[in-house]
C-alpha cells in the first residue's frame, strides 16, 4: 500500500507583463498644439502663463469663437511652415470629432512641404 497523499491545490502562479514606452520629457508638457475647451479645467490665460514660464516666445494663443473650443495654443514654428488660416481649421475640425468643451486636447502635427521646380537648361 502506498502512503496516503494529501490533496493540496498547487500554489497559483502569478505573473506580470510590463510594457514601458520611454520618450524624452518635453517642457512644457504639451505637443505642437493645445485645443482648450470652453469649460476646460485650465483656461487660455493659465495655459499662456505656463507656456511663457517654460518656453517663452515659442507658442501663440489664438482665441476662438467656436462652439467647443475657447482657444488654440500653437507652436510658432508651425505657423512659419503653414499659415494659421490654413492649419487651424483642419485641427479644429478634427479636434471637435473627439473632444468636448470640458477637455484640453494636445495634438502633434507633422507638416511636410513638397517643392517641385522647373529650370531652363
Tab-separated table of C-alpha atoms in Angstrom:
chain	number	residue	atom	x	y	z
A	1	UNK	CA	0.000	0.000	0.000
A	2	UNK	CA	1.219	3.461	-0.910
A	3	UNK	CA	1.392	6.131	1.690
A	4	UNK	CA	-1.630	8.346	1.524
A	5	UNK	CA	-1.030	11.616	-0.331
A	6	UNK	CA	-2.639	14.761	0.869
A	7	UNK	CA	-4.580	16.557	-1.808
A	8	UNK	CA	-3.326	20.108	-1.907
A	9	UNK	CA	-4.015	22.534	-4.675
A	10	UNK	CA	-0.863	23.824	-6.197
A	11	UNK	CA	0.063	27.394	-5.387
A	12	UNK	CA	-1.365	29.698	-8.099
A	13	UNK	CA	1.132	31.167	-10.493
A	14	UNK	CA	1.343	34.929	-10.586
A	15	UNK	CA	2.831	36.803	-13.494
A	16	UNK	CA	3.021	40.413	-14.538
A	17	UNK	CA	3.562	41.677	-18.058
A	18	UNK	CA	5.086	45.123	-18.137
A	19	UNK	CA	5.262	47.339	-21.192
A	20	UNK	CA	7.225	50.548	-20.947
A	21	UNK	CA	7.459	53.282	-23.558
A	22	UNK	CA	10.143	55.823	-22.861
A	23	UNK	CA	10.432	59.162	-24.613
A	24	UNK	CA	12.063	62.469	-23.944
A	25	UNK	CA	10.209	64.637	-21.444
A	26	UNK	CA	9.020	67.844	-23.042
A	27	UNK	CA	8.812	71.249	-21.441
A	28	UNK	CA	6.097	72.386	-21.461
A	29	UNK	CA	4.293	69.052	-21.216
A	30	UNK	CA	2.387	69.604	-24.414
A	31	UNK	CA	2.756	68.901	-28.075
A	32	UNK	CA	2.595	71.223	-31.028
A	33	UNK	CA	-0.989	72.345	-30.429
A	34	UNK	CA	-3.407	72.501	-27.499
A	35	UNK	CA	-7.121	72.827	-28.095
A	36	UNK	CA	-8.657	74.398	-24.978
A	37	UNK	CA	-12.330	73.598	-24.415
A	38	UNK	CA	-14.703	76.345	-23.289
A	39	UNK	CA	-15.311	74.639	-19.929
A	40	UNK	CA	-11.883	73.009	-19.554
A	41	UNK	CA	-10.268	72.934	-16.090
A	42	UNK	CA	-7.484	75.195	-17.363
A	43	UNK	CA	-8.224	78.266	-19.438
A	44	UNK	CA	-6.209	80.022	-22.126
A	45	UNK	CA	-4.751	82.558	-19.696
A	46	UNK	CA	-3.380	79.831	-17.403
A	47	UNK	CA	-2.006	77.983	-20.424
A	48	UNK	CA	-0.326	81.201	-21.580
A	49	UNK	CA	1.357	81.657	-18.192
A	50	UNK	CA	2.547	78.036	-18.172
A	51	UNK	CA	3.909	78.230	-21.710
A	52	UNK	CA	5.579	81.599	-21.168
A	53	UNK	CA	7.221	80.355	-17.974
A	54	UNK	CA	8.890	77.344	-19.557
A	55	UNK	CA	9.050	78.181	-23.292
A	56	UNK	CA	8.867	81.930	-23.722
A	57	UNK	CA	8.032	83.204	-27.204
A	58	UNK	CA	7.582	79.698	-28.672
A	59	UNK	CA	3.766	79.465	-28.709
A	60	UNK	CA	0.939	81.679	-29.887
A	61	UNK	CA	-2.501	81.689	-28.296
A	62	UNK	CA	-5.362	82.161	-30.721
A	63	UNK	CA	-8.742	82.927	-29.138
A	64	UNK	CA	-11.691	81.370	-30.930
A	65	UNK	CA	-15.382	81.989	-31.394
A	66	UNK	CA	-16.256	78.269	-31.552
A	67	UNK	CA	-18.939	76.078	-30.002
A	68	UNK	CA	-16.425	73.670	-28.386
A	69	UNK	CA	-13.039	75.379	-28.108
A	70	UNK	CA	-12.160	78.674	-26.469
A	71	UNK	CA	-8.596	78.866	-27.739
A	72	UNK	CA	-5.833	77.122	-29.633
A	73	UNK	CA	-2.241	77.240	-28.443
A	74	UNK	CA	0.048	76.612	-31.393
A	75	UNK	CA	3.806	76.355	-31.749
A	76	UNK	CA	5.031	79.388	-33.701
A	77	UNK	CA	7.441	77.277	-35.745
A	78	UNK	CA	4.438	75.501	-37.303
A	79	UNK	CA	2.983	78.833	-38.349
A	80	UNK	CA	6.176	79.595	-40.248
A	81	UNK	CA	5.513	76.463	-42.324
A	82	UNK	CA	1.766	76.868	-42.771
A	83	UNK	CA	-0.327	79.982	-42.061
A	84	UNK	CA	-2.825	79.669	-39.233
A	85	UNK	CA	-5.695	80.379	-41.664
A	86	UNK	CA	-4.856	77.053	-43.342
A	87	UNK	CA	-3.729	74.994	-40.315
A	88	UNK	CA	-6.224	75.835	-37.575
A	89	UNK	CA	-9.467	74.983	-39.412
A	90	UNK	CA	-8.155	71.464	-40.066
A	91	UNK	CA	-7.007	70.956	-36.470
A	92	UNK	CA	-10.259	72.341	-35.025
A	93	UNK	CA	-12.398	70.212	-37.338
A	94	UNK	CA	-10.587	67.020	-36.346
A	95	UNK	CA	-10.387	68.021	-32.672
A	96	UNK	CA	-14.123	68.535	-32.318
A	97	UNK	CA	-14.690	64.967	-33.546
A	98	UNK	CA	-13.049	63.564	-30.410
A	99	UNK	CA	-13.320	66.309	-27.806
A	100	UNK	CA	-15.974	68.140	-25.865
A	101	UNK	CA	-15.915	71.559	-24.217
A	102	UNK	CA	-14.571	70.142	-20.916
A	103	UNK	CA	-11.326	68.906	-22.447
A	104	UNK	CA	-7.865	70.151	-23.275
A	105	UNK	CA	-6.597	68.155	-26.232
A	106	UNK	CA	-2.972	68.062	-27.288
A	107	UNK	CA	-2.024	67.388	-30.882
A	108	UNK	CA	1.229	66.519	-32.558
A	109	UNK	CA	1.443	67.899	-36.072
A	110	UNK	CA	3.858	66.868	-38.802
A	111	UNK	CA	3.982	69.162	-41.812
A	112	UNK	CA	5.859	68.124	-44.923
A	113	UNK	CA	6.289	70.667	-47.662
A	114	UNK	CA	6.885	69.366	-51.163
A	115	UNK	CA	8.517	71.604	-53.711
A	116	UNK	CA	8.940	70.966	-57.416
A	117	UNK	CA	10.664	73.488	-59.633
A	118	UNK	CA	11.445	73.594	-63.281
A	119	UNK	CA	14.542	75.351	-64.543
A	120	UNK	CA	15.623	76.196	-68.052
A	121	UNK	CA	18.621	74.290	-69.342
